[in-house]
Every structure is written in C-alpha cells, then in structure tokens.
Short mmCIF file of C-alpha atoms in Angstrom, two decimals:
data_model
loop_
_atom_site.label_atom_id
_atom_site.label_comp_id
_atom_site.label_asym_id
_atom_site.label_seq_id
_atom_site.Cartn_x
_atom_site.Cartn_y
_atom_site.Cartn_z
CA UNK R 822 -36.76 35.62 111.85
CA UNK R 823 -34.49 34.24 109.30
CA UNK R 824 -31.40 32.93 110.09
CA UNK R 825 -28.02 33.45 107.94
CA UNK R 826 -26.86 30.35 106.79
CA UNK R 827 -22.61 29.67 107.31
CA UNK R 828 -23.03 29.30 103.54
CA UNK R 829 -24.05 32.93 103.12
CA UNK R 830 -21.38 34.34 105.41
CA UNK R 831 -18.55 32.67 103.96
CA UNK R 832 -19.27 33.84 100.37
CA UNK R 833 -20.17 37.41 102.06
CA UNK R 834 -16.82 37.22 103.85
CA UNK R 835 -15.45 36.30 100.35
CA UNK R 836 -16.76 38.81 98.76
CA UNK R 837 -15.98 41.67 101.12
CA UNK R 838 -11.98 40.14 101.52
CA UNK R 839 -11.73 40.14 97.84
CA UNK R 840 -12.83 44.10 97.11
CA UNK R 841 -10.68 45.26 99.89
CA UNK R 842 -7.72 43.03 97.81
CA UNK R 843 -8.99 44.90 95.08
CA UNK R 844 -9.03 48.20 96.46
CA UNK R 845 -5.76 47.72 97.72
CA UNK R 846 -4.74 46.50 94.54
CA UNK R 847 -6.35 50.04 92.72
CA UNK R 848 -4.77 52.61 95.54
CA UNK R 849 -1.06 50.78 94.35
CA UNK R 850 -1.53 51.72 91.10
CA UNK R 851 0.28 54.76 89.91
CA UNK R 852 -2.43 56.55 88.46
CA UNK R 853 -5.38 55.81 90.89
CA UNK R 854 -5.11 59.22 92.77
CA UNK R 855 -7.38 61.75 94.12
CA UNK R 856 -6.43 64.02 90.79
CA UNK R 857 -7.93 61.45 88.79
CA UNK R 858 -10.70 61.04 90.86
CA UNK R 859 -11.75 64.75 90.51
CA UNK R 860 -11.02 65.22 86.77
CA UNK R 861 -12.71 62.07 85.86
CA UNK R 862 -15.96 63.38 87.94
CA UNK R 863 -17.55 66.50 85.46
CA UNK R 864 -16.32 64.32 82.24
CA UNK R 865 -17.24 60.54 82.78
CA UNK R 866 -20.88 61.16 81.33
CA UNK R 867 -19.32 63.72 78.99
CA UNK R 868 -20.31 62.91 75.45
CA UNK R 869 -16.91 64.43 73.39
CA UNK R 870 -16.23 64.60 69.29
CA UNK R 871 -13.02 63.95 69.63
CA UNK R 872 -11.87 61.42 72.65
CA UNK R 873 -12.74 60.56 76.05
CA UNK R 874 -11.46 60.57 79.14
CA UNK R 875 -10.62 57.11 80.48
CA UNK R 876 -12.42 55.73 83.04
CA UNK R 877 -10.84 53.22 84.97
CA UNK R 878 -11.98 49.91 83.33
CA UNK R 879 -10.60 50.92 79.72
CA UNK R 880 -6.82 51.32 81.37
CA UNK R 881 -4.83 48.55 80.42
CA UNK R 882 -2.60 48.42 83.55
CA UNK R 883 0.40 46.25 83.49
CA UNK R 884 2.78 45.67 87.11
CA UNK R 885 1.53 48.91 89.14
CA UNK R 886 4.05 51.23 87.20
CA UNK R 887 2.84 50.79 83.48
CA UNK R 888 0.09 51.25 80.77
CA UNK R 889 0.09 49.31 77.67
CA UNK R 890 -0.79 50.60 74.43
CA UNK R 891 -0.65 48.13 71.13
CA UNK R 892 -0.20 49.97 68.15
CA UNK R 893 -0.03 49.04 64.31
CA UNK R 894 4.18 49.23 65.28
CA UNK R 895 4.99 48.12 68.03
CA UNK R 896 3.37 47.45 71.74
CA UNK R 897 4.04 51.09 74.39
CA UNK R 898 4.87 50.10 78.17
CA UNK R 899 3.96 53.72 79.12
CA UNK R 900 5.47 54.63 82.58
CA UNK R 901 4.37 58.62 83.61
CA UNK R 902 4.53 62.10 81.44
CA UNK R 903 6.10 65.47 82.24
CA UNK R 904 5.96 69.46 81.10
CA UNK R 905 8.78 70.60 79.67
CA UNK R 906 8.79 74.36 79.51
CA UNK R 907 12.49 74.82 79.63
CA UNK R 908 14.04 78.02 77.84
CA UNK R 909 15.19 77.12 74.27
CA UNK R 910 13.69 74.02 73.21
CA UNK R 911 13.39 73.67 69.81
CA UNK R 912 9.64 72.95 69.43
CA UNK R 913 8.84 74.97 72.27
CA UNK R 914 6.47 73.45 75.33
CA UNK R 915 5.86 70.20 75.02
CA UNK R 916 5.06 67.09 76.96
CA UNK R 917 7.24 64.01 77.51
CA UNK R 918 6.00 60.67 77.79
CA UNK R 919 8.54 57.63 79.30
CA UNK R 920 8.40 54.67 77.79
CA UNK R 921 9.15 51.17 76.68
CA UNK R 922 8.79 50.19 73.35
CA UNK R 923 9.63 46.85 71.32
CA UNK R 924 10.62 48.21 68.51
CA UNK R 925 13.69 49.89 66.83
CA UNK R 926 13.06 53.13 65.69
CA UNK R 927 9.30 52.93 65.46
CA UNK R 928 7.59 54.51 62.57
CA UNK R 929 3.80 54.67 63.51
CA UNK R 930 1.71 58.19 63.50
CA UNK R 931 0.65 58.87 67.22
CA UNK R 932 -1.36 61.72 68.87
CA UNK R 933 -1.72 63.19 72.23
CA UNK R 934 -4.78 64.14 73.57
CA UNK R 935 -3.72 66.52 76.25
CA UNK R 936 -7.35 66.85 79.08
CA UNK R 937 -6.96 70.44 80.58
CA UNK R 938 -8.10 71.81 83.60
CA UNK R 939 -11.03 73.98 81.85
CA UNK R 940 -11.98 71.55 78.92
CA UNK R 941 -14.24 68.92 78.54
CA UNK R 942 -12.77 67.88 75.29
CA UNK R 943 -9.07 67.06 74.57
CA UNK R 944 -6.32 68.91 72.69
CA UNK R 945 -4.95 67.30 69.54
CA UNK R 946 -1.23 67.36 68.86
CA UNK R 947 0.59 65.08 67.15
CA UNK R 948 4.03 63.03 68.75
CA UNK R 949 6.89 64.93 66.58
CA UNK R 950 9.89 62.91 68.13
CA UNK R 951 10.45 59.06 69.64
CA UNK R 952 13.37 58.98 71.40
CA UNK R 953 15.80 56.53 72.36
CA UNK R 954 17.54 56.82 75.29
CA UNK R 955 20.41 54.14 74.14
CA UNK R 956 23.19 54.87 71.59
CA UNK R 957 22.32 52.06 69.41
CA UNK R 958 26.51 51.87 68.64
CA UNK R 959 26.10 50.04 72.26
CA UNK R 960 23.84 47.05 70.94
CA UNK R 961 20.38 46.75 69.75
CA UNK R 962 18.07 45.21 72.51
CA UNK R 963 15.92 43.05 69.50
CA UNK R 964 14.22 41.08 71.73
CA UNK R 965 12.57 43.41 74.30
CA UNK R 966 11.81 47.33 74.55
CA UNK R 967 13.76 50.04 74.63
CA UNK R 968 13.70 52.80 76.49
CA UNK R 969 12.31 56.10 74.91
CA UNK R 970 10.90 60.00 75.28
CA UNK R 971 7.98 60.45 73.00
CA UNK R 972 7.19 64.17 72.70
CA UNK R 973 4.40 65.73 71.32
CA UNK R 974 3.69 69.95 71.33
CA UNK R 975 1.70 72.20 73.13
CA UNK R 976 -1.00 73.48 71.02
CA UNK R 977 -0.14 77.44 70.25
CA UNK R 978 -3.34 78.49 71.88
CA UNK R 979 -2.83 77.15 75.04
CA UNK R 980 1.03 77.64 75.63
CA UNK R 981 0.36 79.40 78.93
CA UNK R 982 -1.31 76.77 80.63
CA UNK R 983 0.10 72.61 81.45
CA UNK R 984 -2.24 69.91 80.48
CA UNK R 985 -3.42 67.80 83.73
CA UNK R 986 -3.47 65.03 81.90
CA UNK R 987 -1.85 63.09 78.64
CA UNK R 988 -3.48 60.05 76.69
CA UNK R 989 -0.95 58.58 73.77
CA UNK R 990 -3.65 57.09 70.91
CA UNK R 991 -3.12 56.19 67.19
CA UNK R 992 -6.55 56.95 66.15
CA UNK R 993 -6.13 60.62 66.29
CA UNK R 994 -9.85 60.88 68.25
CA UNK R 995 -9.78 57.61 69.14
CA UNK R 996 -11.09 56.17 73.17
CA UNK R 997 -7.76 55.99 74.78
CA UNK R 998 -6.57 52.68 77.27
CA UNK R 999 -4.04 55.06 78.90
CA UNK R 1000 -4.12 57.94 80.95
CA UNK R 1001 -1.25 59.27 82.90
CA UNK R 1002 -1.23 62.71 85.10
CA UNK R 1003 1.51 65.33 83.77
CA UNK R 1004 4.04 65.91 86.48
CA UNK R 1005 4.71 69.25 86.39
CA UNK R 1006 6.34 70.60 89.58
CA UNK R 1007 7.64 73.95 90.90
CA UNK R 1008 9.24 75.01 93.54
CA UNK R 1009 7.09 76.59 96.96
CA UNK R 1010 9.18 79.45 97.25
CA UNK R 1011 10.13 80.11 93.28
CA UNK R 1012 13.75 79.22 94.14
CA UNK R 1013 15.76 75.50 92.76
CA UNK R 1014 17.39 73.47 95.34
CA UNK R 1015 20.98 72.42 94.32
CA UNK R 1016 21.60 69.10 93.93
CA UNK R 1017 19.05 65.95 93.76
CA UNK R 1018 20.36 62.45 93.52
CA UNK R 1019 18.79 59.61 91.62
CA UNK R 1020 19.38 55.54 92.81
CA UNK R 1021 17.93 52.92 90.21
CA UNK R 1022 16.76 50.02 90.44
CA UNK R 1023 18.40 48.25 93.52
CA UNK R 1024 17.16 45.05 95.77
CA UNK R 1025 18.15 45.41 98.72
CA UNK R 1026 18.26 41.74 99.68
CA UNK R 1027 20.87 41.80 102.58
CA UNK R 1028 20.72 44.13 105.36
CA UNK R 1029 22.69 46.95 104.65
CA UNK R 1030 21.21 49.50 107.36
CA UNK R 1031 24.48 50.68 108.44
CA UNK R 1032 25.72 51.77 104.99
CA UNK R 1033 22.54 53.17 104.15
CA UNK R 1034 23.12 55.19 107.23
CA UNK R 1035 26.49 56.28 106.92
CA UNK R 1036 26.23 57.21 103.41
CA UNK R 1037 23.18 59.48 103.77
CA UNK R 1038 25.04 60.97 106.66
CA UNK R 1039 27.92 61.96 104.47
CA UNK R 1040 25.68 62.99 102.14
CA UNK R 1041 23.66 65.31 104.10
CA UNK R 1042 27.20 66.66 105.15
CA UNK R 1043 28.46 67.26 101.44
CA UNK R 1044 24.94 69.12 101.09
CA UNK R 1045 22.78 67.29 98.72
CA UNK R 1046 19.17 68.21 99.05
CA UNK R 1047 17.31 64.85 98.35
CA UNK R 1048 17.57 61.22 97.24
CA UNK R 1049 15.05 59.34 94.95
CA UNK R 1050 15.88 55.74 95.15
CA UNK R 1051 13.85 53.37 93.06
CA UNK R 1052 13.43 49.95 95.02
CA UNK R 1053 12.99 46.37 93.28
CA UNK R 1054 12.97 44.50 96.82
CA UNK R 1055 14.53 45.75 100.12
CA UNK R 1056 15.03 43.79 103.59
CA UNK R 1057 13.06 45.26 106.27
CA UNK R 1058 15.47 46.68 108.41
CA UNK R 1059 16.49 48.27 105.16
CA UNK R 1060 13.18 49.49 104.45
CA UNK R 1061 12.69 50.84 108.01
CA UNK R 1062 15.91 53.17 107.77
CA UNK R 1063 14.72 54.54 104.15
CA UNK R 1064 11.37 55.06 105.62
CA UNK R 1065 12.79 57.11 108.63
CA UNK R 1066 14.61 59.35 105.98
CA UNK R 1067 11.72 59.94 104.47
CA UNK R 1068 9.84 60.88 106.75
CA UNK R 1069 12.68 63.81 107.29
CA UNK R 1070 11.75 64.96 103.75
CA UNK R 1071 15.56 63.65 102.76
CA UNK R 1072 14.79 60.85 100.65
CA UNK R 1073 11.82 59.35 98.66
CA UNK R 1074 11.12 55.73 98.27
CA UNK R 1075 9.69 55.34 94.56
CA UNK R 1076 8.91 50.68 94.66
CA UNK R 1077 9.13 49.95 90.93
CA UNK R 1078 8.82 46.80 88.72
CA UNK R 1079 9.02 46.14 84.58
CA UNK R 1080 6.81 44.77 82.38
CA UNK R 1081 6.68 41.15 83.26
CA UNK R 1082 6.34 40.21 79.77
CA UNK R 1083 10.28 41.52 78.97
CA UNK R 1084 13.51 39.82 80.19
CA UNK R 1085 14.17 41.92 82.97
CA UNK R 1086 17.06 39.85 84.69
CA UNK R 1087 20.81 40.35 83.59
CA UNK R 1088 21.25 36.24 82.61
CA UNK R 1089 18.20 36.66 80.37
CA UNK R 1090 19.10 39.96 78.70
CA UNK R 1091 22.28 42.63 79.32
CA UNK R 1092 20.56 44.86 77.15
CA UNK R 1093 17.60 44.51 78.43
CA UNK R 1094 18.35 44.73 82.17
CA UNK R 1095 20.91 47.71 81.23
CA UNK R 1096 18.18 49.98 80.12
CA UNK R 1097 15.94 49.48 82.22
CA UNK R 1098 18.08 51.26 84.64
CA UNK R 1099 17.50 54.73 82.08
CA UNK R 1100 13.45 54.72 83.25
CA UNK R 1101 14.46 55.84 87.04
CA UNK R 1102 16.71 58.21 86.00
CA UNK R 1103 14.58 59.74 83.79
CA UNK R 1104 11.76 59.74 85.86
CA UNK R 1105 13.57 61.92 88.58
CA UNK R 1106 14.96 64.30 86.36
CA UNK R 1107 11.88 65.19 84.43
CA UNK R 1108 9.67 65.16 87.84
CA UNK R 1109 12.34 67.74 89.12
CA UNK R 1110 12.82 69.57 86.46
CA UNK R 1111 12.33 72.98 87.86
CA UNK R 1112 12.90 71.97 91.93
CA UNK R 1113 17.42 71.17 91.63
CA UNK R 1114 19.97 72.83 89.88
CA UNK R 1115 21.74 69.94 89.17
CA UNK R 1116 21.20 66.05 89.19
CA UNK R 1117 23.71 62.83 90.18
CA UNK R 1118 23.22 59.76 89.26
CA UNK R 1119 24.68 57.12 91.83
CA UNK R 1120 24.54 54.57 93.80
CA UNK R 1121 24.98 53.51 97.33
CA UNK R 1122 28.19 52.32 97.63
CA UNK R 1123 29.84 56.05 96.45
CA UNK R 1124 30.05 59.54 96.45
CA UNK R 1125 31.39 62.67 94.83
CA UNK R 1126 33.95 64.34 97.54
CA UNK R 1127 35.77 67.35 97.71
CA UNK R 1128 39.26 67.41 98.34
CA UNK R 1129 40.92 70.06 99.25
CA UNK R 1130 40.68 71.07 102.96
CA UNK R 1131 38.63 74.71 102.42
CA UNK R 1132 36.30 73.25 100.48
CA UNK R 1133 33.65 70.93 102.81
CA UNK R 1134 30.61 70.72 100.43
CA UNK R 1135 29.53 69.81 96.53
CA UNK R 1136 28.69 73.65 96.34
CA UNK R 1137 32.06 74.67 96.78
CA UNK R 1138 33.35 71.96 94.75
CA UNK R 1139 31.24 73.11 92.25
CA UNK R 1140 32.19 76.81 92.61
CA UNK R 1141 35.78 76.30 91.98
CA UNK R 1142 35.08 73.89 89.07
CA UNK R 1143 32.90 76.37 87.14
CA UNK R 1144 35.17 79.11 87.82
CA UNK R 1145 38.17 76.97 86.24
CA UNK R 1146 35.76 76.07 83.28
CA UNK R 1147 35.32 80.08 82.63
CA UNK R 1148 38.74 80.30 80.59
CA UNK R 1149 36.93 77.76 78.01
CA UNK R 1150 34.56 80.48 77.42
CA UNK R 1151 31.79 78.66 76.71
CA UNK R 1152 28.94 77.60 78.92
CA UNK R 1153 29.33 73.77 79.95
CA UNK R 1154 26.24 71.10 80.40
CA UNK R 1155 28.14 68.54 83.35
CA UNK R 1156 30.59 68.41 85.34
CA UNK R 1157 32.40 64.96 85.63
CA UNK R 1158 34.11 63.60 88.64
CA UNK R 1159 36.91 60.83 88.04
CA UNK R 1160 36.67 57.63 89.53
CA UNK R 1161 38.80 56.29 91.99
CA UNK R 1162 38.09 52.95 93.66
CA UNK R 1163 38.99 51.85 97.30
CA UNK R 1164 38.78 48.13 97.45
CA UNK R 1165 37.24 46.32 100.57
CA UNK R 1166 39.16 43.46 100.19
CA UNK R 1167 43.17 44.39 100.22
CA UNK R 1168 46.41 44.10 102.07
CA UNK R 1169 44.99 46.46 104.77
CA UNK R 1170 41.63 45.00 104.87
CA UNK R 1171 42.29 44.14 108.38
CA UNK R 1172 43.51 47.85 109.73
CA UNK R 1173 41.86 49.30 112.68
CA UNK R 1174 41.66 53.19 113.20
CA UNK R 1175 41.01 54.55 116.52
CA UNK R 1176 37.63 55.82 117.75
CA UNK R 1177 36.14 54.15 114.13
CA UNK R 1178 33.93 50.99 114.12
CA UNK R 1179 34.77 48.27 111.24
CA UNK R 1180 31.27 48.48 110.80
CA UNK R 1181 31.43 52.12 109.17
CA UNK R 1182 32.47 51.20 105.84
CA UNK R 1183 33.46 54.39 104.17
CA UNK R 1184 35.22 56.12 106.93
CA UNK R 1185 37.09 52.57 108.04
CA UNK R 1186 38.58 52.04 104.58
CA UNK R 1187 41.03 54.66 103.81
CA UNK R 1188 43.20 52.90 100.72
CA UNK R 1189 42.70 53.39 97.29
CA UNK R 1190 43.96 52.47 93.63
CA UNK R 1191 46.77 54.75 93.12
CA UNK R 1192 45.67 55.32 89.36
CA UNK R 1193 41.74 56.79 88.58
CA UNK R 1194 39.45 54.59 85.98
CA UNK R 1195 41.14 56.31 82.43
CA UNK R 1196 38.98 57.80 79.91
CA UNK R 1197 36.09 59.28 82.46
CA UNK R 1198 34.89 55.19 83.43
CA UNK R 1199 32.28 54.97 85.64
CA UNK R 1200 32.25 58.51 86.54
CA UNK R 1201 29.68 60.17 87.79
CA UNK R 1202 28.69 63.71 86.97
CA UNK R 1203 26.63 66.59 88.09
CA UNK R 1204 24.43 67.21 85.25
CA UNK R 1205 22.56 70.64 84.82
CA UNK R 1206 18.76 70.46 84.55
CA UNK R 1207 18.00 73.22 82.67
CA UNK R 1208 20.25 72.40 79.84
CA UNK R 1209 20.06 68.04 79.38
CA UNK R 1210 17.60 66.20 77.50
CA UNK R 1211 18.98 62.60 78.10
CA UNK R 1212 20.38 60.82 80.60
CA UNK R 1213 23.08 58.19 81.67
CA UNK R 1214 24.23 56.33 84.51
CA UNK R 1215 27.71 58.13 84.06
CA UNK R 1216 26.92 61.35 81.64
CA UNK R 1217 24.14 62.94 79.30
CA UNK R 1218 23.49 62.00 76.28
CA UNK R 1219 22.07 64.86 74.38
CA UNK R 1220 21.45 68.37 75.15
CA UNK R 1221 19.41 71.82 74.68
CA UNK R 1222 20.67 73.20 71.42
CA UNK R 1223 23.62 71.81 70.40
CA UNK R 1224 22.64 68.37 70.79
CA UNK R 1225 26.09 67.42 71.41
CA UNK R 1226 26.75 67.99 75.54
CA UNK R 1227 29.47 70.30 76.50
CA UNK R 1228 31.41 68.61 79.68
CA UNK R 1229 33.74 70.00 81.88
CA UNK R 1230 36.02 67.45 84.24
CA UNK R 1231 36.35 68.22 88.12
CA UNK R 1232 39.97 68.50 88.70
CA UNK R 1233 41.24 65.82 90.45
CA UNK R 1234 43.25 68.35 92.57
CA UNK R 1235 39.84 69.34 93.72
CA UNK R 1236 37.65 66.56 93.72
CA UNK R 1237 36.96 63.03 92.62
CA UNK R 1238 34.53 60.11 92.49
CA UNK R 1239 35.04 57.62 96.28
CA UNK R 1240 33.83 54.30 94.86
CA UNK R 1241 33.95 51.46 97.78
CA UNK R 1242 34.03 48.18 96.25
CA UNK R 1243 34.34 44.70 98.14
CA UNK R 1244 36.11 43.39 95.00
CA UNK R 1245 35.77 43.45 90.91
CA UNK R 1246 38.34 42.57 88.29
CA UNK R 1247 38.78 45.06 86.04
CA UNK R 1248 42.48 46.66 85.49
CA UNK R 1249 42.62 49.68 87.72
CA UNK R 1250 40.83 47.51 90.62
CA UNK R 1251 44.13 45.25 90.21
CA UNK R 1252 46.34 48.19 90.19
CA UNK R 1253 44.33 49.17 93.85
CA UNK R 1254 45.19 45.72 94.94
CA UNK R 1255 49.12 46.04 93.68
CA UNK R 1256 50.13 49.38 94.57
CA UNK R 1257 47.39 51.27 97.12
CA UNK R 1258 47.44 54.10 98.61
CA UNK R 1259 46.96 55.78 101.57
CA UNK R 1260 43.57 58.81 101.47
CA UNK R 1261 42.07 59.83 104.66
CA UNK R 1262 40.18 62.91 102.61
CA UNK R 1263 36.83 61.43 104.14
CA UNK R 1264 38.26 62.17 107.69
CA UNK R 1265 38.17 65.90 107.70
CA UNK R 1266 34.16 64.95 108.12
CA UNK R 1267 35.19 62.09 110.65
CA UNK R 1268 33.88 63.81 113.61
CA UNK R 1269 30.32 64.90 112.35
CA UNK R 1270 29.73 61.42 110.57
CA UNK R 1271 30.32 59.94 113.63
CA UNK R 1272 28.24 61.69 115.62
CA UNK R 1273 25.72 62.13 113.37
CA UNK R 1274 25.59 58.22 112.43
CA UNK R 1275 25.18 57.58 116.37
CA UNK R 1276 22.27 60.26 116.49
CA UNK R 1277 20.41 58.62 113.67
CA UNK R 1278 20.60 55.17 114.86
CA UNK R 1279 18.82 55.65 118.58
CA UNK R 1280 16.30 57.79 116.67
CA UNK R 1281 15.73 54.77 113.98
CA UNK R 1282 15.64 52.53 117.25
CA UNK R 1283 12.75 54.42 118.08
CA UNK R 1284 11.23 55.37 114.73
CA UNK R 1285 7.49 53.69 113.90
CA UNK R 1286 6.34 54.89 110.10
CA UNK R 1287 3.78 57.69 110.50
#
C-alpha cells in the first residue's frame, strides 16, 4: 500500500486552492454566464468562413468589467452591448457597444460580427458611428480614453430578430478576443415602469447606513421604481443595507472598476475621472431601455421633490409639468428640476425638531439657499428613454431626430432639486450660508419616513443575504 507523501498533498492542496481561486476569479467576470456557456456549446468545434465564436482563452479580459481590443487606431476597453430598436432611429436597429477608447475621434474600419440564436456563423455589419459621449468644447482627455457608443446595423434580413451576442473585430472575418452578450430587455407584462434611477461610481468608505436608509425611504415614497448604483468600494454595514434592498427587488448593486492601465483618480486626471462617471449611466439606460419611462441621474445625498401640497409623488410632478409644457406645442425630451442646496453646516446647524432624530439627515435639516444654482447648475432631470441617445450627469446630450434635445424646466412653483450638502464653496452655497431660509416641504412625508425608516432598520437588524 503506498503511502502519500506530505509533499504530494501540499502541491495537491495547491493545486485544488488555486482552481477554485480561479473559478472564482471566472464566475466574477462579466461575461462568464450560463448564456455563454450554452451558445459556446454547438459552435466551439464549429469550423466557420467567416469568424468564430470565442472561447474563453482568446478573451482578453481586463478588471472583471472590460475586454480589450488593440486596433491599427487606437486600444477598445469594451464594457457590455445593447439592442436598440427604438422608433425613429436613423439607421434603423442597431447594436450599441460601450466603450473606452484612447483616441480622439478614431478613424479605423471596424465590423461586428453579430452570433444569433439559429446560426453557426456570424453576421457581418460594419460600425457606421463612434461616439463620444463628451462635448469636446469641455476638454480633450489626451492622455487616457474616452468614453464612446460604437454602433453598427442590423443586417436587413434579420431585422426581426436581436443578436445574442456581439464581437467588435477589424479584420472583417477575423477570430475575435471579445465577446459580450447583447442586453436586450423587455418588460414581463409588456408595460414600462416609470422612473429608474442611476448612481455612478461611489465608494462608500464611511458608514453611511442611515442616509442610505432614509433616502431610499423617501424615494420609495416619491414613487421611483428602482435604483442601479454602481459601487467602487462600500463599508460593510453599507453593503449590508444595499443588499437588503435588493433583495426587495428595489435596488441593484452593479461592483465596477476601470481599466487599471488609465488614470482613474481625480489628482491624476479631471478628465479622466469625469468621464468615467458617463459608462454607469449609460449602462443603465441602454439595459432599460424598454423597462422605465423615464431615467434620473443622481446621487445619494439628493432628490427631485414635489412641492406643492396635492401633489405627493414624481408622477404627479410630472403630470403637471407636461401639461404646462403643452402650450410650447412641441413634444419635449427632459424635464429639468432646479437646484437648490440646503447646507449641513449653517447658523441652524444645531436646531432640534420634535419627534426627529439628528441622525435623519434630510428630514432634520430644513434651511436652504434662498436663491437656486442659475443657469440649470447641477440640475438633475428626468430624461425620456424612448427619445435620448446620450447621457449626462445633469441633462442629455443628443437626441432621436433632431439631435439637438428639446428641454422643458419643472417650475419651481411645483418642484425643485433638494441637494443636502455638509459644505462647498461655490456662490449660491455662500448665499445659503448668508441669507437661508426656512422649507419644511420634506415634512408633508414626515410621518411615513419616519415610520417607514424605523420598519426598515429592525428588518436590516435581522436581514442575512439570501
């Protein structure tokens, strides 16, 4: 009877620790997925004229979000692709790919071979458009990539059907290194939801449970459908609250990092670090195209709020806004709401209100700046998904046919942007510090926030991730 030496069982312990690492590692990556799995089955052994489908070990996978494809012009940090089928698009179907790219304006021929469901051989079309999702008045980013939608068409012939998956090559039949699945989601029941809201980006290094609490509450109230927050880092308590909102099908935790090879931090590059913060939005809003009616960019320390007493929710802020925008006579793309910041840190920083805990930072701080940001600042603004082809933290950029977006403003009679900042230095935040004044709009809710805050934290208390 042989005997196993320690020798042998520490390299077969070795071994076996370092393929579950690596099947860890390969069930984090974006792609690896149970669609891949079962396309790649009837087509690895496929001999094709034209293409093939990648198999795992020609995907040249860069930080779990990203494929990177060198071409003659310029490297591609390729992030996911979507269907576009919207009603009067100029070329018609087509798919859109997200990326990164390091140059300006690239000029290089690329194809996309488009695998569907009942082929064994790839469609052929050609990428007709690369665009960039940054005015390039605002700066050039020279030194690292840019963020862009690269489009290519449907082929005429198969118009009625979506692609399941998308390769970007520059050898028109050439083996691919990329391979991304083409989101293409519809709703269950054929009818939108109203309003999704997208988060970019954020690191979440303090814990900030009880504003992440509080805000979804008022959220829910104000009747937004879902959240889609993109996480950099996030403290575990933090993590624990997201995780119990999504597992109420309210939110969805999307972890995301860049290309480690760009200068992703503000101190090594604005530009840089500014558009990165384009990829999440765009993600959400092409992987929901057809689910919401409309899309907000925000973040977590805001929120759009009706003001007049009758009207509770962003439906029936929305409903009095269009019907105001109907004397135009024309058919609007967004709806902005002015900003209007309450500062944190003020003369009445210290106030108390009865039956409401310091610790609730939105209902406890009830002063403002008297004047909103001029000129539509750092508003944010309900943005229609059937009629926007770009993006912004604060507006679109370009639109379905005109290009140019039509905007409407929300009254602010009716409704306005509640920005809670602990401090900045920017004119109108001195004005808030000089002259506040006194809103308690957020109070008509005060009652239901309150209870529903308390609600949610015993069940968190209690809350283990499924």
């Amino acid at each position: 009877m042989k005997f196993i030496s320690k020798t042998e069982i520490f390299i077969f312990s070795t071994f076996l620790i370092l393929c579950l690492f690596y099947l860890h590692y390969l069930t984090s990556l974006s792609i690896i997925n149970i669609n891949y799995i079962n396309f790649l089955k009837p087509r690895h052994q496929n001999i094709s004229h034209c293409g093939r489908f990648p198999l795992l070990v020609d995907l040249n996978i860069s930080d779990t979000n990203w494929q990177v494809t060198n071409t003659s012009n310029g490297t591609f940090y390729l992030f996911n692709a979507y269907y576009d089928d919207r009603e009067g698009l100029q070329n018609g179907t087509v798919i859109r790919i997200l990326a990164l790219i390091n140059k300006i304006d690239p000029i290089v021929k690329t194809f996309c071979q488009m695998w569907f469901d009942n082929l064994k051989e790839p469609e052929i079309s050609e990428i007709y458009e690369y665009r960039m999702l940054w005015p390039k008045y605002w700066g050039v980013n020279d030194k690292g990539a840019s963020p862009y939608l690269i489009s290519c068409k449907i082929p005429q012939n198969r118009t009625d059907q979506a692609p399941e998956f998308v390769s970007l090559t520059e050898d028109r039949c050439g083996f691919a290194n990329n391979v991304m699945e083409v989101k293409n989601k519809r709703p269950k029941n054929g009818h939108k939801k109203h309003f999704l809201i997208s988060v970019k980006n954020v690191e979440f290094n303090d814990d900030v449970s009880m504003l992440l609490i509080e805000w979804c509450e008022i959220l829910k109230i104000l009747g937004v459908d879902k959240i889609e927050i993109f996480i950099v880092k996030a403290h575990q308590n933090v993590l624990k609250v997201l995780e119990f909102y999504q597992t109420e099908e309210f939110l969805k935790i999307k972890f995301i990092k860049f290309p480690h090879e760009l200068p992703n931090r503000a101190d090594q590059s604005w530009h840089q670090w500014s558009q990165n913060d384009l990829v999440p939005y765009h993600d959400s809003f092409y992987e929901n195209l057809r689910l919401y009616e409309f899309m907000v960019p925000m973040d977590v320390d805001e929120f759009i709020i009706p003001i007049r007493d009758e009207d509770r929710t962003w439906q029936d802020l929305l409903k009095r806004t269009i019907e105001k925008s109907k004397s135009k006579n024309e058919n609007f793309d967004a709806f902005p709401a002015t900003n209007r910041y309450f500062l944190l840190k003020s003369s009445h920083q210290n106030e108390t209100y009865d039956g409401i805990p310091k610790k609730l930072r939105f209902l406890s701080n009830i002063y403002r700046a008297f004047k909103a940001t001029p000129n539509g600042g750092n508003a944010k603004t309900f943005m229609r998904m059937d009629r926007i082809l770009a993006v912004h933290n604060h507006f679109p950029f370009s639109c379905i046919g005109p290009e140019k977006c039509k905007s409407f403003d929300v009254s602010l009679e009716d409704g306005h942007l509640a920005h809670y900042r602990t401090d900045c230095d920017n004119p109108e935040c001195k004005e808030s510090k000089l002259n506040p004044t006194k809103d308690t709009t957020l109070w008509k809710y005060k009652e239901e926030i309150l209870k529903n805050v308390n609600e949610t934290i015993e069940r968190i208390k209690n809350f283990r991730k499924p």
